[in-house]
């Protein structure tokens, strides 16, 4: 059983550019959630995907968008990058959408730096 | 909206000392409560959880009790080890269960 894998591990982008981050969910998991973790802070919920549809969104602007594919892997896209988007982006997969009934397994994250 | 407040770190303890990390929350409805741990160079891992008032979650010698009357979920361990050095996050889930709200994290450093 493979764990949650994210790519790339590190990324440097210029303000105004666009970025795509990728996440492969753990085997048997059909739900993927994305979180943003700024340095020294706790993770903040961006959105969750279930069966290729968005199933809940946090307080993030529309330039943060996502996709989930039939194999349950997922992408996070961020347009018009801003300096404040610099953070660790975490992906979590789970077997079902209700985290209290199941367990969310987190990847090691992608460290995005916007310059 | 929902929020979680936990004590700021770092917390520095000697091996075999007693650990308490305080966590309080604000939420509508009846959230579930969690403690996650982030070891150096690793992803977040679920340490324990409690889904209703007065439940006690426990794992690896850590425990926390869901106290609705004080809106708290303090993490405790009777005797810490060097290997417990990590960042600990308190979190709650919303009523739909699909979103976790995290506290700011507490770094624990255990010295031999």
PDB file of N, CA and C in Angstrom, chain A residues 7-102:
ATOM      1  N   UNK A   7       4.136  16.010  -5.785  1.00  0.00           N
ATOM      2  CA  UNK A   7       5.237  16.482  -6.622  1.00  0.00           C
ATOM      3  C   UNK A   7       4.918  17.870  -7.173  1.00  0.00           C
ATOM      4  N   UNK A   8       5.949  18.684  -7.395  1.00  0.00           N
ATOM      5  CA  UNK A   8       7.330  18.459  -6.953  1.00  0.00           C
ATOM      6  C   UNK A   8       7.468  18.687  -5.455  1.00  0.00           C
ATOM      7  N   UNK A   9       8.638  18.470  -4.900  1.00  0.00           N
ATOM      8  CA  UNK A   9       8.843  18.710  -3.470  1.00  0.00           C
ATOM      9  C   UNK A   9       9.130  20.180  -3.205  1.00  0.00           C
ATOM     10  N   UNK A  10       9.802  20.813  -4.125  1.00  0.00           N
ATOM     11  CA  UNK A  10      10.118  22.237  -4.007  1.00  0.00           C
ATOM     12  C   UNK A  10       9.891  22.917  -5.351  1.00  0.00           C
ATOM     13  N   UNK A  11       9.528  24.195  -5.295  1.00  0.00           N
ATOM     14  CA  UNK A  11       9.228  24.925  -6.522  1.00  0.00           C
ATOM     15  C   UNK A  11       9.446  26.411  -6.261  1.00  0.00           C
ATOM     16  N   UNK A  12      10.070  27.100  -7.217  1.00  0.00           N
ATOM     17  CA  UNK A  12      10.210  28.550  -7.131  1.00  0.00           C
ATOM     18  C   UNK A  12       9.549  29.155  -8.353  1.00  0.00           C
ATOM     19  N   UNK A  13       8.641  30.103  -8.117  1.00  0.00           N
ATOM     20  CA  UNK A  13       7.915  30.756  -9.195  1.00  0.00           C
ATOM     21  C   UNK A  13       8.004  32.275  -9.010  1.00  0.00           C
ATOM     22  N   UNK A  14       7.733  32.970 -10.094  1.00  0.00           N
ATOM     23  CA  UNK A  14       7.733  34.428 -10.072  1.00  0.00           C
ATOM     24  C   UNK A  14       6.311  34.943  -9.894  1.00  0.00           C
ATOM     25  N   UNK A  15       6.176  36.035  -9.196  1.00  0.00           N
ATOM     26  CA  UNK A  15       4.867  36.662  -8.995  1.00  0.00           C
ATOM     27  C   UNK A  15       4.163  36.838 -10.330  1.00  0.00           C
ATOM     28  N   UNK A  16       2.874  36.485 -10.372  1.00  0.00           N
ATOM     29  CA  UNK A  16       2.077  36.590 -11.589  1.00  0.00           C
ATOM     30  C   UNK A  16       2.015  35.310 -12.401  1.00  0.00           C
ATOM     31  N   UNK A  17       2.940  34.384 -12.158  1.00  0.00           N
ATOM     32  CA  UNK A  17       2.927  33.114 -12.887  1.00  0.00           C
ATOM     33  C   UNK A  17       1.836  32.192 -12.367  1.00  0.00           C
ATOM     34  N   UNK A  18       1.716  31.065 -13.032  1.00  0.00           N
ATOM     35  CA  UNK A  18       0.756  30.031 -12.652  1.00  0.00           C
ATOM     36  C   UNK A  18       1.524  28.778 -12.235  1.00  0.00           C
ATOM     37  N   UNK A  19       0.945  27.991 -11.337  1.00  0.00           N
ATOM     38  CA  UNK A  19       1.623  26.780 -10.879  1.00  0.00           C
ATOM     39  C   UNK A  19       0.624  25.634 -10.749  1.00  0.00           C
ATOM     40  N   UNK A  20       1.096  24.426 -11.002  1.00  0.00           N
ATOM     41  CA  UNK A  20       0.279  23.207 -10.805  1.00  0.00           C
ATOM     42  C   UNK A  20       1.027  22.264  -9.878  1.00  0.00           C
ATOM     43  N   UNK A  21       0.371  21.871  -8.814  1.00  0.00           N
ATOM     44  CA  UNK A  21       0.920  20.906  -7.858  1.00  0.00           C
ATOM     45  C   UNK A  21       0.131  19.610  -7.978  1.00  0.00           C
ATOM     46  N   UNK A  22       0.808  18.477  -7.786  1.00  0.00           N
ATOM     47  CA  UNK A  22       0.190  17.178  -7.999  1.00  0.00           C
ATOM     48  C   UNK A  22       0.208  16.308  -6.759  1.00  0.00           C
ATOM     49  N   UNK A  23      -0.811  15.455  -6.679  1.00  0.00           N
ATOM     50  CA  UNK A  23      -0.961  14.590  -5.515  1.00  0.00           C
ATOM     51  C   UNK A  23      -1.496  13.237  -5.963  1.00  0.00           C
ATOM     52  N   UNK A  24      -0.832  12.175  -5.567  1.00  0.00           N
ATOM     53  CA  UNK A  24      -1.338  10.826  -5.778  1.00  0.00           C
ATOM     54  C   UNK A  24      -1.861  10.311  -4.449  1.00  0.00           C
ATOM     55  N   UNK A  25      -3.123   9.916  -4.439  1.00  0.00           N
ATOM     56  CA  UNK A  25      -3.734   9.499  -3.184  1.00  0.00           C
ATOM     57  C   UNK A  25      -3.298   8.088  -2.814  1.00  0.00           C
ATOM     58  N   UNK A  26      -3.475   7.765  -1.568  1.00  0.00           N
ATOM     59  CA  UNK A  26      -3.152   6.421  -1.088  1.00  0.00           C
ATOM     60  C   UNK A  26      -4.114   5.421  -1.714  1.00  0.00           C
ATOM     61  N   UNK A  27      -3.614   4.216  -1.951  1.00  0.00           N
ATOM     62  CA  UNK A  27      -4.421   3.173  -2.559  1.00  0.00           C
ATOM     63  C   UNK A  27      -5.725   2.965  -1.798  1.00  0.00           C
ATOM     64  N   UNK A  28      -6.851   2.944  -2.542  1.00  0.00           N
ATOM     65  CA  UNK A  28      -8.151   2.713  -1.923  1.00  0.00           C
ATOM     66  C   UNK A  28      -8.837   3.963  -1.424  1.00  0.00           C
ATOM     67  N   UNK A  29      -8.175   5.096  -1.530  1.00  0.00           N
ATOM     68  CA  UNK A  29      -8.766   6.357  -1.068  1.00  0.00           C
ATOM     69  C   UNK A  29      -9.402   7.109  -2.228  1.00  0.00           C
ATOM     70  N   UNK A  30     -10.638   7.624  -2.004  1.00  0.00           N
ATOM     71  CA  UNK A  30     -11.380   8.282  -3.077  1.00  0.00           C
ATOM     72  C   UNK A  30     -11.553   9.787  -2.862  1.00  0.00           C
ATOM     73  N   UNK A  31     -10.975  10.303  -1.804  1.00  0.00           N
ATOM     74  CA  UNK A  31     -11.166  11.714  -1.446  1.00  0.00           C
ATOM     75  C   UNK A  31      -9.802  12.372  -1.243  1.00  0.00           C
ATOM     76  N   UNK A  32      -9.671  13.571  -1.776  1.00  0.00           N
ATOM     77  CA  UNK A  32      -8.419  14.322  -1.622  1.00  0.00           C
ATOM     78  C   UNK A  32      -8.742  15.724  -1.111  1.00  0.00           C
ATOM     79  N   UNK A  33      -7.985  16.165  -0.122  1.00  0.00           N
ATOM     80  CA  UNK A  33      -8.123  17.521   0.419  1.00  0.00           C
ATOM     81  C   UNK A  33      -6.786  18.237   0.292  1.00  0.00           C
ATOM     82  N   UNK A  34      -6.849  19.535   0.089  1.00  0.00           N
ATOM     83  CA  UNK A  34      -5.639  20.360  -0.024  1.00  0.00           C
ATOM     84  C   UNK A  34      -5.617  21.397   1.095  1.00  0.00           C
ATOM     85  N   UNK A  35      -4.431  21.613   1.635  1.00  0.00           N
ATOM     86  CA  UNK A  35      -4.218  22.587   2.699  1.00  0.00           C
ATOM     87  C   UNK A  35      -2.999  23.442   2.378  1.00  0.00           C
ATOM     88  N   UNK A  36      -3.050  24.703   2.836  1.00  0.00           N
ATOM     89  CA  UNK A  36      -1.911  25.605   2.727  1.00  0.00           C
ATOM     90  C   UNK A  36      -1.341  25.847   4.116  1.00  0.00           C
ATOM     91  N   UNK A  37      -0.033  25.652   4.274  1.00  0.00           N
ATOM     92  CA  UNK A  37       0.592  25.864   5.576  1.00  0.00           C
ATOM     93  C   UNK A  37       1.683  26.927   5.436  1.00  0.00           C
ATOM     94  N   UNK A  38       1.386  28.136   5.874  1.00  0.00           N
ATOM     95  CA  UNK A  38       2.397  29.194   5.878  1.00  0.00           C
ATOM     96  C   UNK A  38       3.421  28.896   6.971  1.00  0.00           C
ATOM     97  N   UNK A  39       4.588  29.440   6.835  1.00  0.00           N
ATOM     98  CA  UNK A  39       5.684  29.163   7.753  1.00  0.00           C
ATOM     99  C   UNK A  39       5.298  29.506   9.189  1.00  0.00           C
ATOM    100  N   UNK A  40       5.459  28.549  10.084  1.00  0.00           N
ATOM    101  CA  UNK A  40       5.169  28.779  11.495  1.00  0.00           C
ATOM    102  C   UNK A  40       3.698  28.783  11.851  1.00  0.00           C
ATOM    103  N   UNK A  41       2.835  28.398  10.920  1.00  0.00           N
ATOM    104  CA  UNK A  41       1.391  28.382  11.191  1.00  0.00           C
ATOM    105  C   UNK A  41       0.813  26.987  10.963  1.00  0.00           C
ATOM    106  N   UNK A  42      -0.420  26.820  11.368  1.00  0.00           N
ATOM    107  CA  UNK A  42      -1.108  25.569  11.110  1.00  0.00           C
ATOM    108  C   UNK A  42      -1.669  25.539   9.699  1.00  0.00           C
ATOM    109  N   UNK A  43      -1.927  24.351   9.183  1.00  0.00           N
ATOM    110  CA  UNK A  43      -2.513  24.231   7.841  1.00  0.00           C
ATOM    111  C   UNK A  43      -3.887  24.878   7.762  1.00  0.00           C
ATOM    112  N   UNK A  44      -4.193  25.450   6.581  1.00  0.00           N
ATOM    113  CA  UNK A  44      -5.520  26.029   6.317  1.00  0.00           C
ATOM    114  C   UNK A  44      -6.149  25.278   5.157  1.00  0.00           C
ATOM    115  N   UNK A  45      -7.423  24.909   5.318  1.00  0.00           N
ATOM    116  CA  UNK A  45      -8.157  24.139   4.321  1.00  0.00           C
ATOM    117  C   UNK A  45      -8.395  24.962   3.075  1.00  0.00           C
ATOM    118  N   UNK A  46      -8.028  24.387   1.914  1.00  0.00           N
ATOM    119  CA  UNK A  46      -8.299  25.058   0.641  1.00  0.00           C
ATOM    120  C   UNK A  46      -9.586  24.489   0.045  1.00  0.00           C
ATOM    121  N   UNK A  47      -9.590  23.192  -0.246  1.00  0.00           N
ATOM    122  CA  UNK A  47     -10.798  22.502  -0.734  1.00  0.00           C
ATOM    123  C   UNK A  47     -10.605  21.002  -0.650  1.00  0.00           C
ATOM    124  N   UNK A  48     -11.734  20.312  -0.876  1.00  0.00           N
ATOM    125  CA  UNK A  48     -11.760  18.853  -0.892  1.00  0.00           C
ATOM    126  C   UNK A  48     -12.405  18.387  -2.198  1.00  0.00           C
ATOM    127  N   UNK A  49     -11.897  17.298  -2.734  1.00  0.00           N
ATOM    128  CA  UNK A  49     -12.465  16.701  -3.938  1.00  0.00           C
ATOM    129  C   UNK A  49     -12.902  15.269  -3.653  1.00  0.00           C
ATOM    130  N   UNK A  50     -14.095  14.940  -4.146  1.00  0.00           N
ATOM    131  CA  UNK A  50     -14.665  13.598  -4.006  1.00  0.00           C
ATOM    132  C   UNK A  50     -15.370  13.255  -5.304  1.00  0.00           C
ATOM    133  N   UNK A  51     -15.020  12.113  -5.874  1.00  0.00           N
ATOM    134  CA  UNK A  51     -15.618  11.682  -7.146  1.00  0.00           C
ATOM    135  C   UNK A  51     -15.536  12.793  -8.192  1.00  0.00           C
ATOM    136  N   UNK A  52     -14.377  13.404  -8.261  1.00  0.00           N
ATOM    137  CA  UNK A  52     -14.036  14.401  -9.287  1.00  0.00           C
ATOM    138  C   UNK A  52     -14.803  15.715  -9.148  1.00  0.00           C
ATOM    139  N   UNK A  53     -15.515  15.913  -8.029  1.00  0.00           N
ATOM    140  CA  UNK A  53     -16.248  17.157  -7.800  1.00  0.00           C
ATOM    141  C   UNK A  53     -15.723  17.842  -6.535  1.00  0.00           C
ATOM    142  N   UNK A  54     -15.752  19.159  -6.534  1.00  0.00           N
ATOM    143  CA  UNK A  54     -15.367  19.890  -5.324  1.00  0.00           C
ATOM    144  C   UNK A  54     -16.430  19.670  -4.251  1.00  0.00           C
ATOM    145  N   UNK A  55     -15.989  19.301  -3.061  1.00  0.00           N
ATOM    146  CA  UNK A  55     -16.892  19.005  -1.955  1.00  0.00           C
ATOM    147  C   UNK A  55     -16.492  19.839  -0.740  1.00  0.00           C
ATOM    148  N   UNK A  56     -16.620  21.146  -0.874  1.00  0.00           N
ATOM    149  CA  UNK A  56     -16.274  22.028   0.226  1.00  0.00           C
ATOM    150  C   UNK A  56     -15.046  22.846  -0.114  1.00  0.00           C
ATOM    151  N   UNK A  57     -15.075  24.105   0.291  1.00  0.00           N
ATOM    152  CA  UNK A  57     -13.992  25.031  -0.020  1.00  0.00           C
ATOM    153  C   UNK A  57     -13.783  25.964   1.164  1.00  0.00           C
ATOM    154  N   UNK A  58     -12.527  26.244   1.446  1.00  0.00           N
ATOM    155  CA  UNK A  58     -12.194  27.190   2.498  1.00  0.00           C
ATOM    156  C   UNK A  58     -12.181  28.609   1.952  1.00  0.00           C
ATOM    157  N   UNK A  59     -11.636  29.519   2.732  1.00  0.00           N
ATOM    158  CA  UNK A  59     -11.646  30.931   2.387  1.00  0.00           C
ATOM    159  C   UNK A  59     -10.466  31.275   1.477  1.00  0.00           C
ATOM    160  N   UNK A  60     -10.495  30.759   0.269  1.00  0.00           N
ATOM    161  CA  UNK A  60      -9.452  31.030  -0.716  1.00  0.00           C
ATOM    162  C   UNK A  60     -10.101  31.582  -1.980  1.00  0.00           C
ATOM    163  N   UNK A  61      -9.408  32.507  -2.668  1.00  0.00           N
ATOM    164  CA  UNK A  61     -10.004  33.118  -3.871  1.00  0.00           C
ATOM    165  C   UNK A  61     -10.084  32.126  -5.025  1.00  0.00           C
ATOM    166  N   UNK A  62     -10.862  32.471  -6.053  1.00  0.00           N
ATOM    167  CA  UNK A  62     -11.075  31.572  -7.192  1.00  0.00           C
ATOM    168  C   UNK A  62      -9.808  31.257  -7.974  1.00  0.00           C
ATOM    169  N   UNK A  63      -8.745  32.040  -7.807  1.00  0.00           N
ATOM    170  CA  UNK A  63      -7.519  31.706  -8.542  1.00  0.00           C
ATOM    171  C   UNK A  63      -6.881  30.408  -8.008  1.00  0.00           C
ATOM    172  N   UNK A  64      -7.391  29.910  -6.895  1.00  0.00           N
ATOM    173  CA  UNK A  64      -7.016  28.571  -6.422  1.00  0.00           C
ATOM    174  C   UNK A  64      -8.073  27.608  -6.968  1.00  0.00           C
ATOM    175  N   UNK A  65      -7.661  26.687  -7.795  1.00  0.00           N
ATOM    176  CA  UNK A  65      -8.612  25.729  -8.362  1.00  0.00           C
ATOM    177  C   UNK A  65      -8.006  24.336  -8.323  1.00  0.00           C
ATOM    178  N   UNK A  66      -8.864  23.350  -8.508  1.00  0.00           N
ATOM    179  CA  UNK A  66      -8.384  21.983  -8.411  1.00  0.00           C
ATOM    180  C   UNK A  66      -9.047  21.062  -9.403  1.00  0.00           C
ATOM    181  N   UNK A  67      -8.485  19.872  -9.467  1.00  0.00           N
ATOM    182  CA  UNK A  67      -9.056  18.804 -10.290  1.00  0.00           C
ATOM    183  C   UNK A  67      -8.838  17.501  -9.560  1.00  0.00           C
ATOM    184  N   UNK A  68      -9.774  16.570  -9.775  1.00  0.00           N
ATOM    185  CA  UNK A  68      -9.530  15.196  -9.350  1.00  0.00           C
ATOM    186  C   UNK A  68      -9.781  14.307 -10.554  1.00  0.00           C
ATOM    187  N   UNK A  69      -8.929  13.324 -10.725  1.00  0.00           N
ATOM    188  CA  UNK A  69      -8.999  12.450 -11.892  1.00  0.00           C
ATOM    189  C   UNK A  69      -9.671  11.123 -11.533  1.00  0.00           C
ATOM    190  N   UNK A  70     -10.083  10.332 -12.559  1.00  0.00           N
ATOM    191  CA  UNK A  70     -10.765   9.060 -12.271  1.00  0.00           C
ATOM    192  C   UNK A  70      -9.967   8.119 -11.384  1.00  0.00           C
ATOM    193  N   UNK A  71      -8.639   8.230 -11.372  1.00  0.00           N
ATOM    194  CA  UNK A  71      -7.834   7.369 -10.492  1.00  0.00           C
ATOM    195  C   UNK A  71      -7.658   8.001  -9.108  1.00  0.00           C
ATOM    196  N   UNK A  72      -8.403   9.076  -8.839  1.00  0.00           N
ATOM    197  CA  UNK A  72      -8.455   9.783  -7.562  1.00  0.00           C
ATOM    198  C   UNK A  72      -7.246  10.669  -7.292  1.00  0.00           C
ATOM    199  N   UNK A  73      -6.268  10.696  -8.198  1.00  0.00           N
ATOM    200  CA  UNK A  73      -5.194  11.666  -8.024  1.00  0.00           C
ATOM    201  C   UNK A  73      -5.753  13.072  -8.231  1.00  0.00           C
ATOM    202  N   UNK A  74      -4.962  14.071  -7.847  1.00  0.00           N
ATOM    203  CA  UNK A  74      -5.507  15.425  -7.857  1.00  0.00           C
ATOM    204  C   UNK A  74      -4.446  16.448  -8.214  1.00  0.00           C
ATOM    205  N   UNK A  75      -4.900  17.581  -8.696  1.00  0.00           N
ATOM    206  CA  UNK A  75      -4.027  18.726  -8.959  1.00  0.00           C
ATOM    207  C   UNK A  75      -4.567  19.961  -8.253  1.00  0.00           C
ATOM    208  N   UNK A  76      -3.659  20.794  -7.807  1.00  0.00           N
ATOM    209  CA  UNK A  76      -3.995  22.117  -7.290  1.00  0.00           C
ATOM    210  C   UNK A  76      -3.354  23.124  -8.233  1.00  0.00           C
ATOM    211  N   UNK A  77      -4.147  24.033  -8.754  1.00  0.00           N
ATOM    212  CA  UNK A  77      -3.657  25.069  -9.643  1.00  0.00           C
ATOM    213  C   UNK A  77      -3.823  26.430  -8.971  1.00  0.00           C
ATOM    214  N   UNK A  78      -2.785  27.234  -9.080  1.00  0.00           N
ATOM    215  CA  UNK A  78      -2.867  28.587  -8.549  1.00  0.00           C
ATOM    216  C   UNK A  78      -2.453  29.539  -9.661  1.00  0.00           C
ATOM    217  N   UNK A  79      -3.354  30.454 -10.007  1.00  0.00           N
ATOM    218  CA  UNK A  79      -3.080  31.459 -11.039  1.00  0.00           C
ATOM    219  C   UNK A  79      -2.640  32.765 -10.394  1.00  0.00           C
ATOM    220  N   UNK A  80      -1.999  33.596 -11.216  1.00  0.00           N
ATOM    221  CA  UNK A  80      -1.620  34.943 -10.782  1.00  0.00           C
ATOM    222  C   UNK A  80      -0.968  34.925  -9.401  1.00  0.00           C
ATOM    223  N   UNK A  81       0.104  34.185  -9.280  1.00  0.00           N
ATOM    224  CA  UNK A  81       0.764  33.991  -7.992  1.00  0.00           C
ATOM    225  C   UNK A  81       1.132  35.303  -7.313  1.00  0.00           C
ATOM    226  N   UNK A  82       0.924  35.323  -5.998  1.00  0.00           N
ATOM    227  CA  UNK A  82       1.283  36.458  -5.168  1.00  0.00           C
ATOM    228  C   UNK A  82       2.354  36.025  -4.163  1.00  0.00           C
ATOM    229  N   UNK A  83       3.082  36.999  -3.633  1.00  0.00           N
ATOM    230  CA  UNK A  83       4.147  36.658  -2.683  1.00  0.00           C
ATOM    231  C   UNK A  83       3.593  35.882  -1.484  1.00  0.00           C
ATOM    232  N   UNK A  84       2.375  36.233  -1.044  1.00  0.00           N
ATOM    233  CA  UNK A  84       1.763  35.561   0.110  1.00  0.00           C
ATOM    234  C   UNK A  84       1.373  34.112  -0.162  1.00  0.00           C
ATOM    235  N   UNK A  85       1.456  33.685  -1.412  1.00  0.00           N
ATOM    236  CA  UNK A  85       1.153  32.282  -1.730  1.00  0.00           C
ATOM    237  C   UNK A  85       2.327  31.373  -1.369  1.00  0.00           C
ATOM    238  N   UNK A  86       3.444  31.955  -0.999  1.00  0.00           N
ATOM    239  CA  UNK A  86       4.599  31.155  -0.574  1.00  0.00           C
ATOM    240  C   UNK A  86       4.217  30.369   0.677  1.00  0.00           C
ATOM    241  N   UNK A  87       4.310  29.051   0.587  1.00  0.00           N
ATOM    242  CA  UNK A  87       3.853  28.196   1.691  1.00  0.00           C
ATOM    243  C   UNK A  87       4.165  26.750   1.361  1.00  0.00           C
ATOM    244  N   UNK A  88       3.887  25.881   2.333  1.00  0.00           N
ATOM    245  CA  UNK A  88       3.920  24.433   2.116  1.00  0.00           C
ATOM    246  C   UNK A  88       2.494  24.005   1.777  1.00  0.00           C
ATOM    247  N   UNK A  89       2.303  23.340   0.671  1.00  0.00           N
ATOM    248  CA  UNK A  89       0.985  22.883   0.253  1.00  0.00           C
ATOM    249  C   UNK A  89       0.887  21.388   0.530  1.00  0.00           C
ATOM    250  N   UNK A  90      -0.091  21.038   1.330  1.00  0.00           N
ATOM    251  CA  UNK A  90      -0.274  19.663   1.776  1.00  0.00           C
ATOM    252  C   UNK A  90      -1.492  19.049   1.115  1.00  0.00           C
ATOM    253  N   UNK A  91      -1.330  17.815   0.730  1.00  0.00           N
ATOM    254  CA  UNK A  91      -2.422  17.030   0.190  1.00  0.00           C
ATOM    255  C   UNK A  91      -2.725  15.927   1.193  1.00  0.00           C
ATOM    256  N   UNK A  92      -3.999  15.637   1.380  1.00  0.00           N
ATOM    257  CA  UNK A  92      -4.399  14.555   2.274  1.00  0.00           C
ATOM    258  C   UNK A  92      -5.425  13.692   1.559  1.00  0.00           C
ATOM    259  N   UNK A  93      -5.277  12.391   1.644  1.00  0.00           N
ATOM    260  CA  UNK A  93      -6.278  11.513   1.052  1.00  0.00           C
ATOM    261  C   UNK A  93      -6.985  10.727   2.148  1.00  0.00           C
ATOM    262  N   UNK A  94      -8.206  10.331   1.849  1.00  0.00           N
ATOM    263  CA  UNK A  94      -8.994   9.578   2.826  1.00  0.00           C
ATOM    264  C   UNK A  94      -9.990   8.688   2.102  1.00  0.00           C
ATOM    265  N   UNK A  95     -10.488   7.713   2.836  1.00  0.00           N
ATOM    266  CA  UNK A  95     -11.517   6.822   2.307  1.00  0.00           C
ATOM    267  C   UNK A  95     -12.861   7.390   2.725  1.00  0.00           C
ATOM    268  N   UNK A  96     -13.361   8.347   2.001  1.00  0.00           N
ATOM    269  CA  UNK A  96     -14.605   9.026   2.366  1.00  0.00           C
ATOM    270  C   UNK A  96     -14.349  10.469   2.739  1.00  0.00           C
ATOM    271  N   UNK A  97     -15.434  11.238   2.743  1.00  0.00           N
ATOM    272  CA  UNK A  97     -15.311  12.687   2.922  1.00  0.00           C
ATOM    273  C   UNK A  97     -15.364  13.132   4.376  1.00  0.00           C
ATOM    274  N   UNK A  98     -15.874  12.286   5.260  1.00  0.00           N
ATOM    275  CA  UNK A  98     -16.067  12.703   6.658  1.00  0.00           C
ATOM    276  C   UNK A  98     -14.863  12.268   7.466  1.00  0.00           C
ATOM    277  N   UNK A  99     -14.003  13.238   7.760  1.00  0.00           N
ATOM    278  CA  UNK A  99     -12.692  12.954   8.348  1.00  0.00           C
ATOM    279  C   UNK A  99     -12.823  12.298   9.720  1.00  0.00           C
ATOM    280  N   UNK A 100     -13.884  12.612  10.449  1.00  0.00           N
ATOM    281  CA  UNK A 100     -14.001  12.047  11.796  1.00  0.00           C
ATOM    282  C   UNK A 100     -14.368  10.569  11.759  1.00  0.00           C
ATOM    283  N   UNK A 101     -14.880  10.091  10.626  1.00  0.00           N
ATOM    284  CA  UNK A 101     -15.241   8.679  10.509  1.00  0.00           C
ATOM    285  C   UNK A 101     -14.093   7.845   9.960  1.00  0.00           C
ATOM    286  N   UNK A 102     -13.181   8.517   9.284  1.00  0.00           N
ATOM    287  CA  UNK A 102     -12.091   7.797   8.628  1.00  0.00           C
ATOM    288  C   UNK A 102     -10.782   8.429   9.115  1.00  0.00           C
TER     289      UNK A 102
END
